[in-house]
Amino acid sequence: MNSAGDLKGVRADADSLTLQWADGKSSRFASIWLRDNETGQRDAHSGQRLIDIADLPETPKIRSASVRAGSVQIQWENDSRGTSFDIAWLAAQADVSPSRRGAVTAWIGGSLNALENFAWMRFGDEKANAARRLQWFTRLLTDGMAFLSEVPARVDALTEAMSLVGRVAETNYGLVFDVRSVAQPENLAYSDLGLGLHTDNPYREPVPGFQALHVLIAAPDGGESLFGDGLALAEHLRREDPESFGQLTTTPVPFHYRSADADLYAERPLIQLSCDGVVTGVHYNNRSIAPLRLAPDRTQGFYAAYRKFALLLRDPHFQLRFRMRTGDLVVFDNQRILHGRTPFSSAKYPRHLRGCYLTRDSVYSEAALLRRQVGEQRA
């Protein structure tokens, strides 16, 4: 990123300010954007704006601009009050990419090894070493999934470990839930059945952001964990069958869950896009899809696309298969990473995982706070 020392020139037009950098690149800022981001129009303590867009001139005009002591000084037409912008701050705002959460790396599970290709951190290390924890967080957000090892097989260890990852969200399942076989389960997760790749709780508003699963008792036979990257699957479908991709990004799918103490319903596409067409989420749970209310002439097209995506989820090429061990804990983005398991026999080999959901914003916030902390330590 450029800094104040890299600034080589400034050009002011009536409607914009252009900064020329030593690397030959330039950054252009619209005059209305500059007026909207004046530091003097923010509360000194909270940093929040004191004005609204309606308080600003509709088409502010720049009269002149100059560089002084690491800042750009702007004079405005019909306004005697000037504005000062820190050059390093302007340089940091020059990135106009749609997301400031960092790059993500899509992956094809069939060619990967969970122990070698994903981030692992030993339980306890996350408390002792902020820089090491930041590396783990960065991989979690980049890959959508990361692991902890040697987490004590105690019922309270999950929430203890997650206290440094994000805020646990309470649902009708409680703050935590036990994934083990029970008689007459209200959710098939609490059975011996194998589960295909899916995301959790698409019937909820909002959909849980991240999920954590901690192995208290690992089954030596059956019950292997399956993971798939929804971004890679969605982009594969976009390349190979754009029409089906379009069906799954534009058709609202109803999801419904009912139990003795909950009745949850939401509608969302199976593949979710940002305003500029970037895949931002996948919501797939065949167990909870409710009857679609589509016009007959749209039904066949949607079901053809739905089937193609379902077949991709079954393809071993896209699946990461891993037998998690007692004490292993996985954290993954529930709006990106699909998970499942192979069938097992609880009568023969008990299997017990404990899980929870984390709010999406709290995980990103914890990562941002870590970046700030580590950066201050290095300064």
PDB file of N, CA and C in Angstrom, residues 195-282:
ATOM      1  N   LEU A 195     -25.082 -38.268   6.382  1.00  0.00           N
ATOM      2  CA  LEU A 195     -25.657 -37.000   5.946  1.00  0.00           C
ATOM      3  C   LEU A 195     -24.842 -36.473   4.776  1.00  0.00           C
ATOM      4  N   GLY A 196     -25.535 -36.157   3.679  1.00  0.00           N
ATOM      5  CA  GLY A 196     -24.847 -35.577   2.531  1.00  0.00           C
ATOM      6  C   GLY A 196     -24.397 -34.163   2.838  1.00  0.00           C
ATOM      7  N   LEU A 197     -23.574 -33.612   1.954  1.00  0.00           N
ATOM      8  CA  LEU A 197     -23.082 -32.252   2.161  1.00  0.00           C
ATOM      9  C   LEU A 197     -24.254 -31.271   2.250  1.00  0.00           C
ATOM     10  N   HIS A 198     -24.200 -30.416   3.240  1.00  0.00           N
ATOM     11  CA  HIS A 198     -25.272 -29.458   3.477  1.00  0.00           C
ATOM     12  C   HIS A 198     -24.736 -28.288   4.295  1.00  0.00           C
ATOM     13  N   THR A 199     -25.503 -27.223   4.340  1.00  0.00           N
ATOM     14  CA  THR A 199     -25.259 -26.141   5.287  1.00  0.00           C
ATOM     15  C   THR A 199     -26.355 -26.196   6.341  1.00  0.00           C
ATOM     16  N   ASP A 200     -26.061 -25.673   7.508  1.00  0.00           N
ATOM     17  CA  ASP A 200     -27.017 -25.750   8.613  1.00  0.00           C
ATOM     18  C   ASP A 200     -27.966 -24.555   8.641  1.00  0.00           C
ATOM     19  N   ASN A 201     -29.190 -24.844   9.020  1.00  0.00           N
ATOM     20  CA  ASN A 201     -30.189 -23.834   9.408  1.00  0.00           C
ATOM     21  C   ASN A 201     -30.478 -22.767   8.355  1.00  0.00           C
ATOM     22  N   PRO A 202     -30.652 -23.128   7.075  1.00  0.00           N
ATOM     23  CA  PRO A 202     -31.044 -22.106   6.102  1.00  0.00           C
ATOM     24  C   PRO A 202     -32.450 -21.579   6.344  1.00  0.00           C
ATOM     25  N   TYR A 203     -33.181 -22.225   7.250  1.00  0.00           N
ATOM     26  CA  TYR A 203     -34.532 -21.787   7.613  1.00  0.00           C
ATOM     27  C   TYR A 203     -34.513 -20.695   8.678  1.00  0.00           C
ATOM     28  N   ARG A 204     -33.363 -20.234   9.062  1.00  0.00           N
ATOM     29  CA  ARG A 204     -33.243 -19.269  10.162  1.00  0.00           C
ATOM     30  C   ARG A 204     -32.877 -17.883   9.617  1.00  0.00           C
ATOM     31  N   GLU A 205     -33.345 -16.839  10.285  1.00  0.00           N
ATOM     32  CA  GLU A 205     -32.991 -15.456   9.968  1.00  0.00           C
ATOM     33  C   GLU A 205     -32.300 -14.823  11.170  1.00  0.00           C
ATOM     34  N   PRO A 206     -30.989 -14.502  11.071  1.00  0.00           N
ATOM     35  CA  PRO A 206     -30.125 -14.800   9.936  1.00  0.00           C
ATOM     36  C   PRO A 206     -29.612 -16.230  10.000  1.00  0.00           C
ATOM     37  N   VAL A 207     -29.087 -16.708   8.883  1.00  0.00           N
ATOM     38  CA  VAL A 207     -28.437 -18.017   8.862  1.00  0.00           C
ATOM     39  C   VAL A 207     -27.196 -17.953   9.757  1.00  0.00           C
ATOM     40  N   PRO A 208     -26.953 -18.965  10.608  1.00  0.00           N
ATOM     41  CA  PRO A 208     -25.728 -18.942  11.416  1.00  0.00           C
ATOM     42  C   PRO A 208     -24.493 -18.697  10.558  1.00  0.00           C
ATOM     43  N   GLY A 209     -23.611 -17.813  11.035  1.00  0.00           N
ATOM     44  CA  GLY A 209     -22.452 -17.433  10.244  1.00  0.00           C
ATOM     45  C   GLY A 209     -21.371 -18.487  10.223  1.00  0.00           C
ATOM     46  N   PHE A 210     -20.928 -18.915  11.402  1.00  0.00           N
ATOM     47  CA  PHE A 210     -19.888 -19.943  11.507  1.00  0.00           C
ATOM     48  C   PHE A 210     -20.394 -21.041  12.427  1.00  0.00           C
ATOM     49  N   GLN A 211     -19.840 -22.231  12.260  1.00  0.00           N
ATOM     50  CA  GLN A 211     -20.186 -23.364  13.113  1.00  0.00           C
ATOM     51  C   GLN A 211     -18.899 -23.988  13.648  1.00  0.00           C
ATOM     52  N   ALA A 212     -18.969 -24.479  14.865  1.00  0.00           N
ATOM     53  CA  ALA A 212     -17.846 -25.209  15.462  1.00  0.00           C
ATOM     54  C   ALA A 212     -18.343 -26.573  15.908  1.00  0.00           C
ATOM     55  N   LEU A 213     -17.532 -27.606  15.662  1.00  0.00           N
ATOM     56  CA  LEU A 213     -17.838 -28.970  16.096  1.00  0.00           C
ATOM     57  C   LEU A 213     -16.612 -29.536  16.798  1.00  0.00           C
ATOM     58  N   HIS A 214     -16.827 -30.026  18.014  1.00  0.00           N
ATOM     59  CA  HIS A 214     -15.750 -30.551  18.851  1.00  0.00           C
ATOM     60  C   HIS A 214     -16.011 -32.034  19.083  1.00  0.00           C
ATOM     61  N   VAL A 215     -15.017 -32.874  18.817  1.00  0.00           N
ATOM     62  CA  VAL A 215     -15.178 -34.319  18.969  1.00  0.00           C
ATOM     63  C   VAL A 215     -14.875 -34.716  20.415  1.00  0.00           C
ATOM     64  N   LEU A 216     -15.910 -35.195  21.111  1.00  0.00           N
ATOM     65  CA  LEU A 216     -15.731 -35.720  22.467  1.00  0.00           C
ATOM     66  C   LEU A 216     -15.450 -37.222  22.433  1.00  0.00           C
ATOM     67  N   ILE A 217     -16.130 -37.941  21.530  1.00  0.00           N
ATOM     68  CA  ILE A 217     -15.884 -39.374  21.341  1.00  0.00           C
ATOM     69  C   ILE A 217     -15.870 -39.644  19.845  1.00  0.00           C
ATOM     70  N   ALA A 218     -14.741 -40.090  19.334  1.00  0.00           N
ATOM     71  CA  ALA A 218     -14.624 -40.410  17.911  1.00  0.00           C
ATOM     72  C   ALA A 218     -14.938 -41.878  17.682  1.00  0.00           C
ATOM     73  N   ALA A 219     -15.703 -42.172  16.637  1.00  0.00           N
ATOM     74  CA  ALA A 219     -15.991 -43.557  16.279  1.00  0.00           C
ATOM     75  C   ALA A 219     -14.860 -44.087  15.400  1.00  0.00           C
ATOM     76  N   PRO A 220     -14.300 -45.269  15.716  1.00  0.00           N
ATOM     77  CA  PRO A 220     -13.210 -45.812  14.893  1.00  0.00           C
ATOM     78  C   PRO A 220     -13.677 -46.384  13.571  1.00  0.00           C
ATOM     79  N   ASP A 221     -14.980 -46.575  13.419  1.00  0.00           N
ATOM     80  CA  ASP A 221     -15.513 -47.155  12.187  1.00  0.00           C
ATOM     81  C   ASP A 221     -16.775 -46.386  11.813  1.00  0.00           C
ATOM     82  N   GLY A 222     -16.781 -45.764  10.616  1.00  0.00           N
ATOM     83  CA  GLY A 222     -17.920 -44.954  10.210  1.00  0.00           C
ATOM     84  C   GLY A 222     -17.852 -43.563  10.829  1.00  0.00           C
ATOM     85  N   GLY A 223     -18.810 -42.722  10.442  1.00  0.00           N
ATOM     86  CA  GLY A 223     -18.879 -41.386  11.016  1.00  0.00           C
ATOM     87  C   GLY A 223     -17.766 -40.457  10.574  1.00  0.00           C
ATOM     88  N   GLU A 224     -17.169 -40.717   9.404  1.00  0.00           N
ATOM     89  CA  GLU A 224     -16.158 -39.797   8.893  1.00  0.00           C
ATOM     90  C   GLU A 224     -16.811 -38.474   8.502  1.00  0.00           C
ATOM     91  N   SER A 225     -16.108 -37.382   8.719  1.00  0.00           N
ATOM     92  CA  SER A 225     -16.617 -36.058   8.379  1.00  0.00           C
ATOM     93  C   SER A 225     -16.350 -35.764   6.905  1.00  0.00           C
ATOM     94  N   LEU A 226     -17.311 -35.103   6.270  1.00  0.00           N
ATOM     95  CA  LEU A 226     -17.201 -34.679   4.881  1.00  0.00           C
ATOM     96  C   LEU A 226     -17.307 -33.161   4.830  1.00  0.00           C
ATOM     97  N   PHE A 227     -16.485 -32.530   3.992  1.00  0.00           N
ATOM     98  CA  PHE A 227     -16.539 -31.083   3.810  1.00  0.00           C
ATOM     99  C   PHE A 227     -16.419 -30.766   2.326  1.00  0.00           C
ATOM    100  N   GLY A 228     -17.081 -29.716   1.890  1.00  0.00           N
ATOM    101  CA  GLY A 228     -16.981 -29.246   0.513  1.00  0.00           C
ATOM    102  C   GLY A 228     -17.040 -27.736   0.480  1.00  0.00           C
ATOM    103  N   ASP A 229     -16.325 -27.129  -0.444  1.00  0.00           N
ATOM    104  CA  ASP A 229     -16.292 -25.677  -0.555  1.00  0.00           C
ATOM    105  C   ASP A 229     -17.395 -25.217  -1.501  1.00  0.00           C
ATOM    106  N   GLY A 230     -18.395 -24.551  -0.947  1.00  0.00           N
ATOM    107  CA  GLY A 230     -19.506 -24.076  -1.758  1.00  0.00           C
ATOM    108  C   GLY A 230     -19.091 -23.091  -2.833  1.00  0.00           C
ATOM    109  N   LEU A 231     -18.042 -22.303  -2.581  1.00  0.00           N
ATOM    110  CA  LEU A 231     -17.580 -21.359  -3.602  1.00  0.00           C
ATOM    111  C   LEU A 231     -17.058 -22.105  -4.819  1.00  0.00           C
ATOM    112  N   ALA A 232     -16.242 -23.139  -4.584  1.00  0.00           N
ATOM    113  CA  ALA A 232     -15.707 -23.919  -5.696  1.00  0.00           C
ATOM    114  C   ALA A 232     -16.827 -24.626  -6.459  1.00  0.00           C
ATOM    115  N   LEU A 233     -17.795 -25.172  -5.745  1.00  0.00           N
ATOM    116  CA  LEU A 233     -18.906 -25.868  -6.383  1.00  0.00           C
ATOM    117  C   LEU A 233     -19.751 -24.911  -7.216  1.00  0.00           C
ATOM    118  N   ALA A 234     -20.041 -23.728  -6.649  1.00  0.00           N
ATOM    119  CA  ALA A 234     -20.863 -22.759  -7.370  1.00  0.00           C
ATOM    120  C   ALA A 234     -20.148 -22.248  -8.613  1.00  0.00           C
ATOM    121  N   GLU A 235     -18.859 -21.955  -8.494  1.00  0.00           N
ATOM    122  CA  GLU A 235     -18.116 -21.453  -9.646  1.00  0.00           C
ATOM    123  C   GLU A 235     -17.962 -22.531 -10.721  1.00  0.00           C
ATOM    124  N   HIS A 236     -17.837 -23.780 -10.313  1.00  0.00           N
ATOM    125  CA  HIS A 236     -17.800 -24.873 -11.289  1.00  0.00           C
ATOM    126  C   HIS A 236     -19.113 -24.910 -12.071  1.00  0.00           C
ATOM    127  N   LEU A 237     -20.228 -24.778 -11.375  1.00  0.00           N
ATOM    128  CA  LEU A 237     -21.524 -24.804 -12.052  1.00  0.00           C
ATOM    129  C   LEU A 237     -21.666 -23.590 -12.962  1.00  0.00           C
ATOM    130  N   ARG A 238     -21.174 -22.430 -12.528  1.00  0.00           N
ATOM    131  CA  ARG A 238     -21.262 -21.224 -13.368  1.00  0.00           C
ATOM    132  C   ARG A 238     -20.517 -21.438 -14.700  1.00  0.00           C
ATOM    133  N   ARG A 239     -19.326 -22.062 -14.614  1.00  0.00           N
ATOM    134  CA  ARG A 239     -18.535 -22.294 -15.823  1.00  0.00           C
ATOM    135  C   ARG A 239     -19.168 -23.350 -16.727  1.00  0.00           C
ATOM    136  N   GLU A 240     -19.607 -24.449 -16.119  1.00  0.00           N
ATOM    137  CA  GLU A 240     -20.065 -25.588 -16.909  1.00  0.00           C
ATOM    138  C   GLU A 240     -21.518 -25.481 -17.362  1.00  0.00           C
ATOM    139  N   ASP A 241     -22.341 -24.780 -16.598  1.00  0.00           N
ATOM    140  CA  ASP A 241     -23.770 -24.712 -16.936  1.00  0.00           C
ATOM    141  C   ASP A 241     -24.331 -23.369 -16.452  1.00  0.00           C
ATOM    142  N   PRO A 242     -24.055 -22.297 -17.184  1.00  0.00           N
ATOM    143  CA  PRO A 242     -24.514 -20.969 -16.756  1.00  0.00           C
ATOM    144  C   PRO A 242     -26.020 -20.878 -16.550  1.00  0.00           C
ATOM    145  N   GLU A 243     -26.779 -21.628 -17.341  1.00  0.00           N
ATOM    146  CA  GLU A 243     -28.234 -21.562 -17.204  1.00  0.00           C
ATOM    147  C   GLU A 243     -28.677 -22.122 -15.849  1.00  0.00           C
ATOM    148  N   SER A 244     -28.119 -23.259 -15.459  1.00  0.00           N
ATOM    149  CA  SER A 244     -28.455 -23.833 -14.156  1.00  0.00           C
ATOM    150  C   SER A 244     -27.982 -22.916 -13.034  1.00  0.00           C
ATOM    151  N   PHE A 245     -26.804 -22.339 -13.196  1.00  0.00           N
ATOM    152  CA  PHE A 245     -26.300 -21.384 -12.203  1.00  0.00           C
ATOM    153  C   PHE A 245     -27.283 -20.234 -12.038  1.00  0.00           C
ATOM    154  N   GLY A 246     -27.784 -19.729 -13.155  1.00  0.00           N
ATOM    155  CA  GLY A 246     -28.760 -18.643 -13.085  1.00  0.00           C
ATOM    156  C   GLY A 246     -30.031 -19.053 -12.369  1.00  0.00           C
ATOM    157  N   GLN A 247     -30.488 -20.272 -12.595  1.00  0.00           N
ATOM    158  CA  GLN A 247     -31.680 -20.762 -11.908  1.00  0.00           C
ATOM    159  C   GLN A 247     -31.476 -20.753 -10.392  1.00  0.00           C
ATOM    160  N   LEU A 248     -30.300 -21.212  -9.951  1.00  0.00           N
ATOM    161  CA  LEU A 248     -30.072 -21.363  -8.507  1.00  0.00           C
ATOM    162  C   LEU A 248     -29.745 -20.055  -7.813  1.00  0.00           C
ATOM    163  N   THR A 249     -29.414 -19.022  -8.582  1.00  0.00           N
ATOM    164  CA  THR A 249     -29.139 -17.721  -7.957  1.00  0.00           C
ATOM    165  C   THR A 249     -30.355 -16.806  -7.950  1.00  0.00           C
ATOM    166  N   THR A 250     -31.392 -17.151  -8.693  1.00  0.00           N
ATOM    167  CA  THR A 250     -32.543 -16.257  -8.808  1.00  0.00           C
ATOM    168  C   THR A 250     -33.848 -16.853  -8.287  1.00  0.00           C
ATOM    169  N   THR A 251     -33.855 -18.128  -7.968  1.00  0.00           N
ATOM    170  CA  THR A 251     -35.082 -18.769  -7.487  1.00  0.00           C
ATOM    171  C   THR A 251     -35.104 -18.800  -5.966  1.00  0.00           C
ATOM    172  N   PRO A 252     -36.083 -18.154  -5.323  1.00  0.00           N
ATOM    173  CA  PRO A 252     -36.180 -18.234  -3.865  1.00  0.00           C
ATOM    174  C   PRO A 252     -36.646 -19.622  -3.437  1.00  0.00           C
ATOM    175  N   VAL A 253     -35.892 -20.236  -2.546  1.00  0.00           N
ATOM    176  CA  VAL A 253     -36.204 -21.588  -2.077  1.00  0.00           C
ATOM    177  C   VAL A 253     -36.700 -21.501  -0.633  1.00  0.00           C
ATOM    178  N   PRO A 254     -37.854 -22.078  -0.333  1.00  0.00           N
ATOM    179  CA  PRO A 254     -38.360 -22.048   1.044  1.00  0.00           C
ATOM    180  C   PRO A 254     -37.730 -23.158   1.887  1.00  0.00           C
ATOM    181  N   PHE A 255     -37.288 -22.791   3.067  1.00  0.00           N
ATOM    182  CA  PHE A 255     -36.754 -23.756   4.035  1.00  0.00           C
ATOM    183  C   PHE A 255     -37.614 -23.698   5.288  1.00  0.00           C
ATOM    184  N   HIS A 256     -37.927 -24.872   5.841  1.00  0.00           N
ATOM    185  CA  HIS A 256     -38.841 -24.929   6.982  1.00  0.00           C
ATOM    186  C   HIS A 256     -38.361 -25.989   7.966  1.00  0.00           C
ATOM    187  N   TYR A 257     -38.392 -25.640   9.239  1.00  0.00           N
ATOM    188  CA  TYR A 257     -38.055 -26.599  10.295  1.00  0.00           C
ATOM    189  C   TYR A 257     -39.101 -26.496  11.392  1.00  0.00           C
ATOM    190  N   ARG A 258     -39.638 -27.640  11.806  1.00  0.00           N
ATOM    191  CA  ARG A 258     -40.627 -27.691  12.890  1.00  0.00           C
ATOM    192  C   ARG A 258     -40.192 -28.697  13.930  1.00  0.00           C
ATOM    193  N   SER A 259     -40.354 -28.333  15.181  1.00  0.00           N
ATOM    194  CA  SER A 259     -40.117 -29.256  16.291  1.00  0.00           C
ATOM    195  C   SER A 259     -41.088 -28.884  17.398  1.00  0.00           C
ATOM    196  N   ALA A 260     -40.959 -29.523  18.535  1.00  0.00           N
ATOM    197  CA  ALA A 260     -41.864 -29.245  19.636  1.00  0.00           C
ATOM    198  C   ALA A 260     -41.741 -27.807  20.132  1.00  0.00           C
ATOM    199  N   ASP A 261     -40.550 -27.209  19.980  1.00  0.00           N
ATOM    200  CA  ASP A 261     -40.345 -25.874  20.531  1.00  0.00           C
ATOM    201  C   ASP A 261     -39.902 -24.850  19.499  1.00  0.00           C
ATOM    202  N   ALA A 262     -40.034 -25.153  18.198  1.00  0.00           N
ATOM    203  CA  ALA A 262     -39.617 -24.196  17.187  1.00  0.00           C
ATOM    204  C   ALA A 262     -40.396 -24.402  15.897  1.00  0.00           C
ATOM    205  N   ASP A 263     -40.655 -23.297  15.199  1.00  0.00           N
ATOM    206  CA  ASP A 263     -41.263 -23.330  13.875  1.00  0.00           C
ATOM    207  C   ASP A 263     -40.586 -22.226  13.072  1.00  0.00           C
ATOM    208  N   LEU A 264     -39.605 -22.612  12.239  1.00  0.00           N
ATOM    209  CA  LEU A 264     -38.717 -21.660  11.598  1.00  0.00           C
ATOM    210  C   LEU A 264     -38.859 -21.737  10.088  1.00  0.00           C
ATOM    211  N   TYR A 265     -38.924 -20.568   9.430  1.00  0.00           N
ATOM    212  CA  TYR A 265     -39.141 -20.529   7.991  1.00  0.00           C
ATOM    213  C   TYR A 265     -38.368 -19.358   7.395  1.00  0.00           C
ATOM    214  N   ALA A 266     -37.729 -19.590   6.259  1.00  0.00           N
ATOM    215  CA  ALA A 266     -37.057 -18.518   5.532  1.00  0.00           C
ATOM    216  C   ALA A 266     -36.947 -18.907   4.073  1.00  0.00           C
ATOM    217  N   GLU A 267     -36.806 -17.914   3.211  1.00  0.00           N
ATOM    218  CA  GLU A 267     -36.620 -18.153   1.785  1.00  0.00           C
ATOM    219  C   GLU A 267     -35.321 -17.497   1.331  1.00  0.00           C
ATOM    220  N   ARG A 268     -34.548 -18.229   0.537  1.00  0.00           N
ATOM    221  CA  ARG A 268     -33.299 -17.696  -0.021  1.00  0.00           C
ATOM    222  C   ARG A 268     -32.860 -18.574  -1.181  1.00  0.00           C
ATOM    223  N   PRO A 269     -32.093 -18.059  -2.134  1.00  0.00           N
ATOM    224  CA  PRO A 269     -31.600 -18.900  -3.232  1.00  0.00           C
ATOM    225  C   PRO A 269     -30.552 -19.879  -2.731  1.00  0.00           C
ATOM    226  N   LEU A 270     -30.380 -20.976  -3.450  1.00  0.00           N
ATOM    227  CA  LEU A 270     -29.363 -21.950  -3.066  1.00  0.00           C
ATOM    228  C   LEU A 270     -27.963 -21.369  -3.219  1.00  0.00           C
ATOM    229  N   ILE A 271     -27.774 -20.495  -4.199  1.00  0.00           N
ATOM    230  CA  ILE A 271     -26.498 -19.801  -4.381  1.00  0.00           C
ATOM    231  C   ILE A 271     -26.768 -18.313  -4.281  1.00  0.00           C
ATOM    232  N   GLN A 272     -26.067 -17.659  -3.403  1.00  0.00           N
ATOM    233  CA  GLN A 272     -26.297 -16.241  -3.129  1.00  0.00           C
ATOM    234  C   GLN A 272     -25.181 -15.405  -3.746  1.00  0.00           C
ATOM    235  N   LEU A 273     -25.568 -14.290  -4.409  1.00  0.00           N
ATOM    236  CA  LEU A 273     -24.610 -13.423  -5.078  1.00  0.00           C
ATOM    237  C   LEU A 273     -24.597 -12.038  -4.437  1.00  0.00           C
ATOM    238  N   SER A 274     -23.450 -11.363  -4.562  1.00  0.00           N
ATOM    239  CA  SER A 274     -23.360  -9.960  -4.174  1.00  0.00           C
ATOM    240  C   SER A 274     -23.938  -9.107  -5.300  1.00  0.00           C
ATOM    241  N   CYS A 275     -23.995  -7.813  -5.088  1.00  0.00           N
ATOM    242  CA  CYS A 275     -24.559  -6.915  -6.100  1.00  0.00           C
ATOM    243  C   CYS A 275     -23.789  -6.971  -7.410  1.00  0.00           C
ATOM    244  N   ASP A 276     -22.491  -7.297  -7.349  1.00  0.00           N
ATOM    245  CA  ASP A 276     -21.700  -7.348  -8.570  1.00  0.00           C
ATOM    246  C   ASP A 276     -21.484  -8.775  -9.075  1.00  0.00           C
ATOM    247  N   GLY A 277     -22.305  -9.721  -8.600  1.00  0.00           N
ATOM    248  CA  GLY A 277     -22.289 -11.064  -9.161  1.00  0.00           C
ATOM    249  C   GLY A 277     -21.296 -12.033  -8.568  1.00  0.00           C
ATOM    250  N   VAL A 278     -20.639 -11.665  -7.468  1.00  0.00           N
ATOM    251  CA  VAL A 278     -19.693 -12.556  -6.809  1.00  0.00           C
ATOM    252  C   VAL A 278     -20.460 -13.515  -5.893  1.00  0.00           C
ATOM    253  N   VAL A 279     -20.098 -14.803  -5.908  1.00  0.00           N
ATOM    254  CA  VAL A 279     -20.738 -15.769  -5.017  1.00  0.00           C
ATOM    255  C   VAL A 279     -20.351 -15.449  -3.574  1.00  0.00           C
ATOM    256  N   THR A 280     -21.333 -15.190  -2.741  1.00  0.00           N
ATOM    257  CA  THR A 280     -21.084 -14.859  -1.337  1.00  0.00           C
ATOM    258  C   THR A 280     -21.616 -15.900  -0.365  1.00  0.00           C
ATOM    259  N   GLY A 281     -22.391 -16.845  -0.863  1.00  0.00           N
ATOM    260  CA  GLY A 281     -22.927 -17.843   0.048  1.00  0.00           C
ATOM    261  C   GLY A 281     -23.604 -18.977  -0.688  1.00  0.00           C
ATOM    262  N   VAL A 282     -23.667 -20.124  -0.012  1.00  0.00           N
ATOM    263  CA  VAL A 282     -24.395 -21.287  -0.502  1.00  0.00           C
ATOM    264  C   VAL A 282     -25.299 -21.757   0.624  1.00  0.00           C
TER     265      VAL A 282
END
